[in-house]
Backbone as JSON, one array per atom type, in Angstrom:
{
  "sequence": "MAELSIFNSGIRNPLMVILALTERECPDAFDEIERSVNYIDCTINQFDKGWDESNKIFSFLKNIMVLLFIGKMTKLKIILFFRNN",
  "N": [[171.78, 64.72, 144.18], [170.71, 62.29, 144.85], [170.37, 62.5, 147.58], [168.24, 64.24, 147.71], [166.17, 62.67, 146.68], [165.98, 60.72, 148.67], [165.24, 62.35, 150.78], [162.74, 63.3, 149.82], [161.29, 60.86, 149.63], [161.35, 60.18, 152.29], [159.56, 61.96, 153.33], [157.24, 61.79, 151.74], [156.44, 59.04, 151.79], [155.65, 58.44, 154.55], [153.5, 60.25, 154.61], [151.68, 59.11, 152.82], [151.06, 56.8, 154.21], [149.82, 57.9, 156.45], [147.62, 59.04, 155.18], [146.32, 56.76, 154.14], [145.73, 55.34, 156.52], [144.07, 57.2, 157.77], [141.92, 57.25, 156.0], [140.93, 54.7, 156.39], [140.57, 54.44, 159.21], [139.48, 56.81, 160.19], [137.33, 58.13, 158.59], [135.81, 60.47, 158.58], [137.56, 62.59, 158.89], [139.07, 62.43, 156.68], [138.93, 64.0, 154.24], [139.92, 66.53, 154.98], [142.49, 65.86, 155.91], [143.51, 64.79, 153.56], [143.59, 67.07, 151.91], [145.57, 68.52, 153.23], [147.77, 66.78, 152.96], [148.03, 66.79, 150.18], [148.73, 69.47, 149.82], [151.24, 69.55, 151.09], [152.57, 67.77, 149.41], [152.52, 69.2, 146.98], [154.12, 71.35, 147.74], [156.56, 70.04, 148.1], [156.98, 69.26, 145.45], [157.37, 71.8, 144.26], [159.72, 72.5, 145.56], [161.4, 70.54, 144.49], [161.43, 71.35, 141.77], [162.65, 73.86, 142.02], [165.11, 73.03, 143.01], [166.09, 71.55, 140.83], [166.3, 73.62, 138.92], [168.22, 75.22, 140.2], [170.41, 73.48, 140.11], [170.8, 73.37, 137.32], [171.52, 76.02, 136.78], [173.84, 76.2, 138.34], [175.49, 74.32, 137.02], [175.7, 75.56, 134.51], [177.04, 77.97, 135.22], [179.38, 76.86, 136.23], [180.46, 75.71, 133.91], [180.94, 78.04, 132.44], [182.89, 79.21, 134.05], [184.96, 77.36, 133.73], [185.47, 77.67, 130.99], [186.29, 80.37, 130.98], [188.59, 80.14, 132.55], [190.16, 78.44, 130.94], [190.41, 80.13, 128.75], [191.9, 82.25, 129.91], [194.22, 80.88, 130.59], [195.12, 80.2, 128.05], [195.62, 82.75, 126.97], [197.67, 83.49, 128.71], [199.65, 81.61, 128.03], [200.16, 82.39, 125.41], [201.17, 84.99, 125.8], [203.47, 84.39, 127.35], [204.83, 82.86, 125.48], [205.45, 84.74, 123.47], [207.04, 86.48, 124.93], [209.24, 84.94, 125.48], [210.31, 84.51, 123.0]],
  "CA": [[170.42, 64.45, 143.76], [170.24, 61.12, 145.58], [169.92, 62.96, 148.89], [166.92, 64.82, 147.53], [165.22, 61.55, 146.53], [165.81, 60.13, 150.0], [164.46, 63.34, 151.53], [161.36, 63.27, 149.32], [160.68, 59.6, 150.05], [161.21, 60.25, 153.74], [158.36, 62.75, 153.65], [156.04, 61.32, 151.02], [156.01, 57.71, 152.22], [154.81, 58.53, 155.75], [152.25, 60.94, 154.29], [150.76, 58.15, 152.21], [150.6, 55.92, 155.29], [148.86, 58.7, 157.22], [146.42, 59.17, 154.36], [145.64, 55.45, 154.09], [145.18, 55.05, 157.85], [142.96, 58.13, 158.01], [140.78, 56.81, 155.2], [140.38, 53.48, 156.98], [140.22, 54.54, 160.63], [138.79, 58.06, 160.54], [136.87, 58.67, 157.31], [135.26, 61.83, 158.73], [138.65, 63.57, 158.79], [139.86, 62.11, 155.5], [139.01, 65.1, 153.26], [140.81, 67.57, 155.51], [143.85, 65.31, 155.9], [143.92, 64.66, 152.16], [143.96, 68.42, 151.43], [146.87, 68.86, 153.83], [148.78, 65.93, 152.32], [148.22, 67.32, 148.82], [149.46, 70.74, 149.95], [152.64, 69.2, 151.37], [153.1, 67.17, 148.19], [152.75, 70.3, 146.03], [155.27, 72.09, 148.24], [157.74, 69.23, 147.77], [157.17, 69.38, 144.0], [157.96, 73.11, 144.01], [161.1, 72.41, 146.03], [162.11, 69.75, 143.47], [161.64, 72.19, 140.59], [163.66, 74.85, 142.39], [166.39, 72.32, 143.12], [166.52, 71.27, 139.46], [166.72, 74.89, 138.31], [169.48, 75.6, 140.83], [171.46, 72.63, 139.55], [171.06, 73.8, 135.95], [172.25, 77.29, 136.85], [175.18, 75.89, 138.85], [176.24, 73.68, 135.93], [175.97, 76.59, 133.51], [178.08, 78.84, 135.74], [180.62, 76.08, 136.31], [180.99, 75.61, 132.55], [181.48, 79.35, 132.08], [184.15, 79.39, 134.78], [185.96, 76.52, 133.07], [185.82, 78.33, 129.73], [187.07, 81.56, 131.3], [189.9, 79.7, 133.01], [190.88, 77.97, 129.76], [190.73, 81.33, 127.98], [192.99, 82.96, 130.58], [195.44, 80.08, 130.46], [195.56, 80.33, 126.66], [196.23, 84.08, 126.85], [198.93, 83.46, 129.44], [200.61, 80.85, 127.23], [200.53, 83.22, 124.25], [202.04, 86.06, 126.31], [204.76, 83.79, 127.71], [205.49, 82.43, 124.24], [206.03, 85.9, 122.8], [208.1, 87.04, 125.78], [210.42, 84.07, 125.39], [210.84, 84.46, 121.62]],
  "C": [[169.85, 63.25, 144.52], [169.71, 61.51, 146.96], [168.52, 63.54, 148.8], [165.86, 63.73, 147.39], [164.94, 60.9, 147.88], [164.95, 61.05, 150.87], [162.99, 63.3, 151.13], [160.63, 62.0, 149.76], [160.43, 59.6, 151.55], [160.01, 61.06, 154.18], [157.12, 62.13, 153.01], [155.55, 59.96, 151.5], [155.18, 57.76, 153.51], [153.49, 59.26, 155.5], [151.22, 59.99, 153.69], [150.22, 57.17, 153.24], [149.54, 56.65, 156.13], [147.54, 58.8, 156.47], [145.62, 57.87, 154.33], [145.0, 55.11, 155.43], [143.98, 55.95, 158.16], [141.72, 57.68, 157.25], [140.1, 55.59, 155.84], [139.82, 53.7, 158.38], [139.37, 55.77, 160.98], [138.29, 58.75, 159.27], [136.3, 60.08, 157.39], [136.33, 62.9, 158.53], [139.44, 63.42, 157.5], [140.02, 63.29, 154.54], [139.98, 66.19, 153.71], [142.26, 67.11, 155.49], [144.36, 65.21, 154.47], [144.33, 66.02, 151.58], [145.34, 68.82, 151.97], [148.0, 68.07, 153.19], [149.07, 66.44, 150.91], [148.99, 68.63, 148.84], [150.95, 70.47, 150.19], [153.29, 68.62, 150.12], [153.4, 68.24, 147.14], [153.97, 71.13, 146.45], [156.56, 71.35, 147.92], [158.02, 69.3, 146.28], [157.81, 70.72, 143.63], [159.43, 73.13, 144.43], [161.95, 71.65, 145.01], [162.42, 70.6, 142.24], [162.71, 73.24, 140.86], [165.04, 74.24, 142.47], [166.95, 72.02, 141.72], [167.03, 72.53, 138.76], [168.05, 75.35, 138.89], [170.63, 74.78, 140.28], [171.81, 73.02, 138.12], [171.88, 75.08, 135.93], [173.67, 77.05, 137.32], [176.04, 75.26, 137.76], [176.62, 74.69, 134.86], [177.11, 77.5, 133.98], [179.42, 78.12, 135.84], [181.26, 75.96, 134.94], [181.59, 76.94, 132.09], [182.81, 79.58, 132.77], [185.27, 78.57, 134.15], [186.41, 77.17, 131.78], [186.65, 79.58, 129.97], [188.48, 81.19, 131.74], [190.75, 79.23, 131.83], [191.3, 79.17, 128.9], [191.89, 82.1, 128.59], [194.29, 82.2, 130.46], [195.99, 80.18, 129.04], [196.23, 81.68, 126.44], [197.59, 84.11, 127.53], [200.0, 82.73, 128.64], [201.08, 81.67, 126.03], [201.48, 84.34, 124.69], [203.41, 85.51, 126.63], [205.53, 83.37, 126.47], [206.18, 83.62, 123.57], [207.12, 86.56, 123.63], [209.38, 86.24, 125.62], [211.03, 84.07, 123.99], [211.23, 85.82, 121.13]]
}
């Protein structure tokens, strides 16, 4: 998750600089640049949401795998117990 924050900052920070410089140095182009910056920002937000959902799904599947493994180990122990007795 830290890598994602670094990635987002690496994109968003320069965009804000571009936006500020455009507003100061080239106000005629500001509206168009601002729309583009907002579009990129929305795209990054969608990427963040997708990343969060992927992490939730991965955690869920990992937990299921652990439970299945524990269940199989328990069955194996029961089978071995009855074979030995």
